[in-house]
XYZ file of C-alpha atoms in Angstrom:
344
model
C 18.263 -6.662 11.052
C 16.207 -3.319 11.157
C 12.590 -3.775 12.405
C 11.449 -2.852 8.857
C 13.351 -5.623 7.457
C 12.080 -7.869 10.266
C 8.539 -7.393 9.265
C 9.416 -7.838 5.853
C 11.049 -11.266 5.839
C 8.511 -12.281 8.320
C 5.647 -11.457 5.861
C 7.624 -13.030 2.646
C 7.648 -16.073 4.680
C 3.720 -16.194 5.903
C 2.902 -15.448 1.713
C 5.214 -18.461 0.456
C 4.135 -20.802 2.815
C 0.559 -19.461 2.230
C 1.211 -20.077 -1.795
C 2.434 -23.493 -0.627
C 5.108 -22.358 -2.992
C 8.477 -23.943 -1.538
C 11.113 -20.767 -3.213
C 14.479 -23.228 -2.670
C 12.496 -25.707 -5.322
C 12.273 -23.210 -7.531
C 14.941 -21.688 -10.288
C 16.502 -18.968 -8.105
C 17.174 -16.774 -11.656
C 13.461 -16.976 -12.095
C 12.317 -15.535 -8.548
C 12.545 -11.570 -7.889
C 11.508 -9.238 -5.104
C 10.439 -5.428 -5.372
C 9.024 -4.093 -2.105
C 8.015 -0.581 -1.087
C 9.269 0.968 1.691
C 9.014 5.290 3.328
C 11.532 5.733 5.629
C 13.962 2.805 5.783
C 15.447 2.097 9.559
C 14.311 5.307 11.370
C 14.643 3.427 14.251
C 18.004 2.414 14.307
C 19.228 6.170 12.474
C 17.629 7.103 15.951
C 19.534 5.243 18.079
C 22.764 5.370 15.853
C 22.637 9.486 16.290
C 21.983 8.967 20.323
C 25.184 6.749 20.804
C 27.246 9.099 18.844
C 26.589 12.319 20.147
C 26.508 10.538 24.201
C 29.942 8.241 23.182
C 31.185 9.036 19.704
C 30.980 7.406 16.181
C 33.224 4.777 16.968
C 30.825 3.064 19.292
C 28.334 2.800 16.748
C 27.075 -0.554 15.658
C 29.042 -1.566 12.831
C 25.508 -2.879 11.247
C 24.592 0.881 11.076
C 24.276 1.492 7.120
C 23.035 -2.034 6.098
C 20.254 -1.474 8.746
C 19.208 1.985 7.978
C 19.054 1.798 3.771
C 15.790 1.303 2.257
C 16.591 -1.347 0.107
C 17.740 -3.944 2.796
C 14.118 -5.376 3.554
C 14.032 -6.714 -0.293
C 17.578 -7.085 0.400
C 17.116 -9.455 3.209
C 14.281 -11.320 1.472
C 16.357 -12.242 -1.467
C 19.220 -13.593 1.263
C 16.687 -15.300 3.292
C 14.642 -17.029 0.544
C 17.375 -17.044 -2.538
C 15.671 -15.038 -4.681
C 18.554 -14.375 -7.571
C 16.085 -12.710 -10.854
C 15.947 -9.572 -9.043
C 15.790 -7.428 -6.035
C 14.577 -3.757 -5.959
C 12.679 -1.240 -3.731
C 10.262 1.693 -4.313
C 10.584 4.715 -2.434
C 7.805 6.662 -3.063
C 6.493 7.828 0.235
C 2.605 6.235 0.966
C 2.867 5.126 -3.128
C 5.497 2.614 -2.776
C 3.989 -0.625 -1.783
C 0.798 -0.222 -4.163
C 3.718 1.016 -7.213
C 5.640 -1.924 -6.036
C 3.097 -4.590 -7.190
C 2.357 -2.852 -10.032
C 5.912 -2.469 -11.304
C 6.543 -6.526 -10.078
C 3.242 -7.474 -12.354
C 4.730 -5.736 -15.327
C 8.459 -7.386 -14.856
C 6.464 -10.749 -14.768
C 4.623 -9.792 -17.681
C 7.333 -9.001 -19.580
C 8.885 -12.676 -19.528
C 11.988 -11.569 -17.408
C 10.401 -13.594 -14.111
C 8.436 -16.140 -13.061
C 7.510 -15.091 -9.402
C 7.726 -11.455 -7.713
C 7.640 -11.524 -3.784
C 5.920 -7.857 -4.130
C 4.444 -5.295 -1.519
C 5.778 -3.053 1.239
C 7.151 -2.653 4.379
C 7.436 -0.036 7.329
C 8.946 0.194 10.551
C 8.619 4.140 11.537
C 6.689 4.573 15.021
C 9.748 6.484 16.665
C 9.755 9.752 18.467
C 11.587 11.489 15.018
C 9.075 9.799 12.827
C 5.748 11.239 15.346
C 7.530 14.701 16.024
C 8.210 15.040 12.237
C 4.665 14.140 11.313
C 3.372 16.257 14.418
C 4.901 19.695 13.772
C 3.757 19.535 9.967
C 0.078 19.163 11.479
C -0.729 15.812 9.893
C -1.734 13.665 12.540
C -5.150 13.423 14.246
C -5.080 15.188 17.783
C -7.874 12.776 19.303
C -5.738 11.749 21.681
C -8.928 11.652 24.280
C -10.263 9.332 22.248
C -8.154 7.090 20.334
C -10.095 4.917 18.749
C -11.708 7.247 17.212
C -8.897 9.413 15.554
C -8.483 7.704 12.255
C -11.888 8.675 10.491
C -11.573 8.991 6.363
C -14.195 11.115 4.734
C -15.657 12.071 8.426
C -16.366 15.952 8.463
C -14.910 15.944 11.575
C -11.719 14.556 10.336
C -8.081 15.736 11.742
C -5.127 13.886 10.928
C -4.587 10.314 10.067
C -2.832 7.982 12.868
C 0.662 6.069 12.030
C 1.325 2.227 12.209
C 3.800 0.262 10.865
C 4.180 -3.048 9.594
C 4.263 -5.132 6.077
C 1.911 -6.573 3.659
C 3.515 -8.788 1.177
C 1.753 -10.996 -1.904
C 3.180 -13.480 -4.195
C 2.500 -12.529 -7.637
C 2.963 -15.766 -10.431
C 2.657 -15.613 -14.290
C -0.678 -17.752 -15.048
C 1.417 -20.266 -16.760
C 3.638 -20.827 -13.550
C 1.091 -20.678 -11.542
C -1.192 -23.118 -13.104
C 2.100 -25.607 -13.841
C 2.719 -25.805 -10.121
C -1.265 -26.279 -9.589
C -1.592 -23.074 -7.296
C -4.882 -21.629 -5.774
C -4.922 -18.364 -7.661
C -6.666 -15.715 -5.032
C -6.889 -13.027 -7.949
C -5.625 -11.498 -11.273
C -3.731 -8.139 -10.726
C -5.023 -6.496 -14.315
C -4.202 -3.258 -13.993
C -1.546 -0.644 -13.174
C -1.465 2.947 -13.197
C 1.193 5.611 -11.610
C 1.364 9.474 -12.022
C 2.630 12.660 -10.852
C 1.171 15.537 -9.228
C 3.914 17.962 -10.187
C 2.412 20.791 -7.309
C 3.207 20.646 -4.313
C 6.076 18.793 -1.806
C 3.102 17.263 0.535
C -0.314 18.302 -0.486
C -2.322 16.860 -3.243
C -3.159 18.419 -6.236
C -6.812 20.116 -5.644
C -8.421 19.168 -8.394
C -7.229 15.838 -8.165
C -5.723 15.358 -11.720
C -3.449 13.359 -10.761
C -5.208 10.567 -8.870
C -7.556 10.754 -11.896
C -4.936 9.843 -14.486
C -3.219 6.830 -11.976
C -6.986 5.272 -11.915
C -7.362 6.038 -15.325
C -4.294 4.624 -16.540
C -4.905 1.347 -14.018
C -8.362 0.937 -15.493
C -7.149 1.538 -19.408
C -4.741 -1.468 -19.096
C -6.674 -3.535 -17.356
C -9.079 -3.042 -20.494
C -12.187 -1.494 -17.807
C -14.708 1.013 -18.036
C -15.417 2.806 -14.624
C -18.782 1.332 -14.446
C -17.177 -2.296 -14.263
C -15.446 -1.592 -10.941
C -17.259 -3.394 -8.160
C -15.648 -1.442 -5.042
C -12.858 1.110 -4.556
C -10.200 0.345 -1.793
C -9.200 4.038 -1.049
C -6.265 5.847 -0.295
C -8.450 7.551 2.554
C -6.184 8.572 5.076
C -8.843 10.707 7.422
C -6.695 14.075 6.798
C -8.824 17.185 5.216
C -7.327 17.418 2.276
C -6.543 14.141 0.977
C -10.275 12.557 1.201
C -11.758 15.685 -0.271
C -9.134 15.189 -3.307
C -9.760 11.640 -3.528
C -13.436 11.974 -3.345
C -13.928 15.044 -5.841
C -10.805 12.341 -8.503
C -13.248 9.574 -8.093
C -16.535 11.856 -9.189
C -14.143 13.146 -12.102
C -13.530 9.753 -13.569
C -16.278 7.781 -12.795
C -19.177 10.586 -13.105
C -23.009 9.364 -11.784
C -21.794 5.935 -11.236
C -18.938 7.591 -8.181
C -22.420 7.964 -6.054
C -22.932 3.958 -6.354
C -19.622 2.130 -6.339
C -19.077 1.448 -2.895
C -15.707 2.877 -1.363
C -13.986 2.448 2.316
C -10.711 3.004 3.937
C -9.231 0.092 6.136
C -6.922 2.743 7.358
C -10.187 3.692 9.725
C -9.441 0.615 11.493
C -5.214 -0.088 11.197
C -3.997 3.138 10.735
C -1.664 4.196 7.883
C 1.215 2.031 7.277
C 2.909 4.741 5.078
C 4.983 2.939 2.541
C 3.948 -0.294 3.326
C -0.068 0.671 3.509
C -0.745 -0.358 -0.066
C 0.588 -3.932 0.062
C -1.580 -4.615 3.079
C -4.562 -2.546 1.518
C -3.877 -4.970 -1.860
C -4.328 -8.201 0.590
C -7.244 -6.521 1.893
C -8.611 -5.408 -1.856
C -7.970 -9.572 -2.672
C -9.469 -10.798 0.334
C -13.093 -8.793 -0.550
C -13.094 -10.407 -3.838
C -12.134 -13.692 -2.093
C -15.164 -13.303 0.968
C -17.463 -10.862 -1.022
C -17.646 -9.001 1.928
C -16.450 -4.978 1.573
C -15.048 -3.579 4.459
C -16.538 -0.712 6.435
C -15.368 3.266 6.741
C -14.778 3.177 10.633
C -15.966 6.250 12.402
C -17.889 7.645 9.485
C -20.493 9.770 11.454
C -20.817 13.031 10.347
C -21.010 14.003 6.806
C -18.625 15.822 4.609
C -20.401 18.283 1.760
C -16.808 17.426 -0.026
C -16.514 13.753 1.210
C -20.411 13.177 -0.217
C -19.793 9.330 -1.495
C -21.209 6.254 -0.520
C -18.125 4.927 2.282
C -19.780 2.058 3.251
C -20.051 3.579 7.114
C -19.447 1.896 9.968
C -20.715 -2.092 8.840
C -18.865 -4.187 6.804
C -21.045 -5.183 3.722
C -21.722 -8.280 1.930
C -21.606 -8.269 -2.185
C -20.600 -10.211 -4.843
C -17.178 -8.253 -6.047
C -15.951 -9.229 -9.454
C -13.333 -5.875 -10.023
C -11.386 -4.240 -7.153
C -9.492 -0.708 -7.927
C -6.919 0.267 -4.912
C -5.681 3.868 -4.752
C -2.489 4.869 -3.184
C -1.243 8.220 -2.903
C 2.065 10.114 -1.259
C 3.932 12.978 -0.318
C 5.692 14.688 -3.286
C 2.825 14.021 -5.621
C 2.665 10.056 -5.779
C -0.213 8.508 -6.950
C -0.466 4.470 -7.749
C -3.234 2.405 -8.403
C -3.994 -1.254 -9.226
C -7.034 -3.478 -10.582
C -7.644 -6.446 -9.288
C -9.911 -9.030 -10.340
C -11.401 -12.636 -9.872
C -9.813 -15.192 -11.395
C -12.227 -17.355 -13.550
C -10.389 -19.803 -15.675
């Protein structure tokens, strides 16, 4: 099993047992999965093209293409846990966990499922994956100083800094999930994806199309701007992203962008790539949850561009009622999702 996959069944397994929701109890033809995923088994296409050019195809593991295709992690969750309603994967670059959970709330929504095992996965870190990102200039090259590299919305920004692993939820319809008595964490009440339609890697510069994702999330989730108590952003400390993030957030939400309260937890775990929004979603859940927002690490100097308030450096508590999460990707792929507390 590819490491991607790995950290994928590993994290379907902490979220059932952490729903106390027992899946083989359940009707299989009710259960689905739809994960996000970037690159698939990089890894193991790695190693597969190093034992055939030093001792031929032939010697290749067998396991090759079931380890390297994208859709194996959701794959391998529906195998492990018997999930038979459905089984699907996103692919939209640094998009593809957050669209993920938004496309598993609206299959639930629509009556076809009961449960989605939703989210993303990544296993990347590879010397293809680093060169790749390296000789297109988008990582931070604070090597001196690592723990300082990843710094959204810092003026001083460079690059943002890879990791890898999976952040996976269990999404219920109320009904199901009241039937069965669960603790419900949070409502996801919105959903909004778009399309840049410029450029093969950078964003959109007047950030039109991050406007019309949050729009579009906020619209269905039946929200004005003003309602949102904290934005979990994209913010992945590279020049042009938290510029076009910041100046999309001032377009749709006006005066009140210079009070909502906005961070980036990839300041402090890097960027997960495809699997970044599922973990950021956990994270967006959890602050609702705790009413504590997390901090902007490494905010220190300040952006003219970047001129929001990131919540620098200090976690902060407040009461949060309405999370939005942004999640945007190469080729133009912008996702967001509304989550809010659950009141009864």
């Amino acid at each position: 099993m590819a490491r991607f996959s790995q950290f994928a069944v590993a994290a379907a397994k902490m979220a059932f047992d952490d729903a106390r929701l027992d899946p083989s109890t359940e009707e299989a033809e009710r259960l689905g999965v739809l994960l996000g995923n970037g690159i698939g088994g990089l890894p193991d296409t790695e190693e597969g093209c190093r034992i055939m050019v030093a001792k031929g195809g032939m010697r290749m593991t067998p396991f090759f293409m079931p380890m390297v295709l994208p859709n194996m992690a959701a794959s391998q969750v529906s195998l492990q846990f018997g999930l038979k309603g459905y089984s699907s994967t996103v692919i939209t670059a640094c998009a593809a966990a957050t669209q993920a959970i938004g496309e598993a709330a609206e299959a639930i929504r629509r009556g076809a499922l009961d449960v989605m095992v939703s989210g993303g996965t990544e296993g990347a870190i590879t010397e293809l994956g680093l060169a790749g990102f390296c000789v297109m200039r988008a990582l931070s090259t604070r090597n001196d100083d690592p723990t300082k590299a990843s710094r959204p919305f810092d003026a001083q920004r460079d690059g943002f800094v890879p990791s890898e692993g999976a952040g996976i939820l269990i999404l219920e319809s109320l009904d199901h999930a009241q039937k069965r008595g669960a603790t419900i964490l949070a409502e996801v009440v919105g959903y909004g994806a778009s399309a840049d339609a410029f450029h093969i890697v950078a964003p959109d510069a007047d950030g039109s199309g991050a406007v019309l994702a949050m729009k579009r999330a906020l619209d269905e989730a039946g929200l004005s701007s003003s309602e949102v108590d904290y934005i979990n952003a994209h913010g992945t400390s590279t020049p042009l992203n938290d510029a076009t993030e910041s100046l999309a957030i001032k377009r749709l939400f006006g005066d009140y962008a210079y009070k909502v309260p906005i961070s980036s937890n990839k300041s402090m775990i890097g960027h997960l790539l495809g699997a970044a929004g599922g973990v950021e979603a956990i994270a967006s859940v959890k602050t609702i949850m705790e009413g504590i927002i997390p901090p902007t690490s490494n905010y220190e100097n300040a952006d003219p561009a970047c001129d929001l308030d990131y919540v620098p450096n200090v976690a902060r508590r407040k009461e949060v009622r309405v999370v939005l999460s942004n999640s945007f990707g190469f080729g133009g792929q912008n996702a967001c999702l509304v989550f809010r507390k659950f009141e009864g």
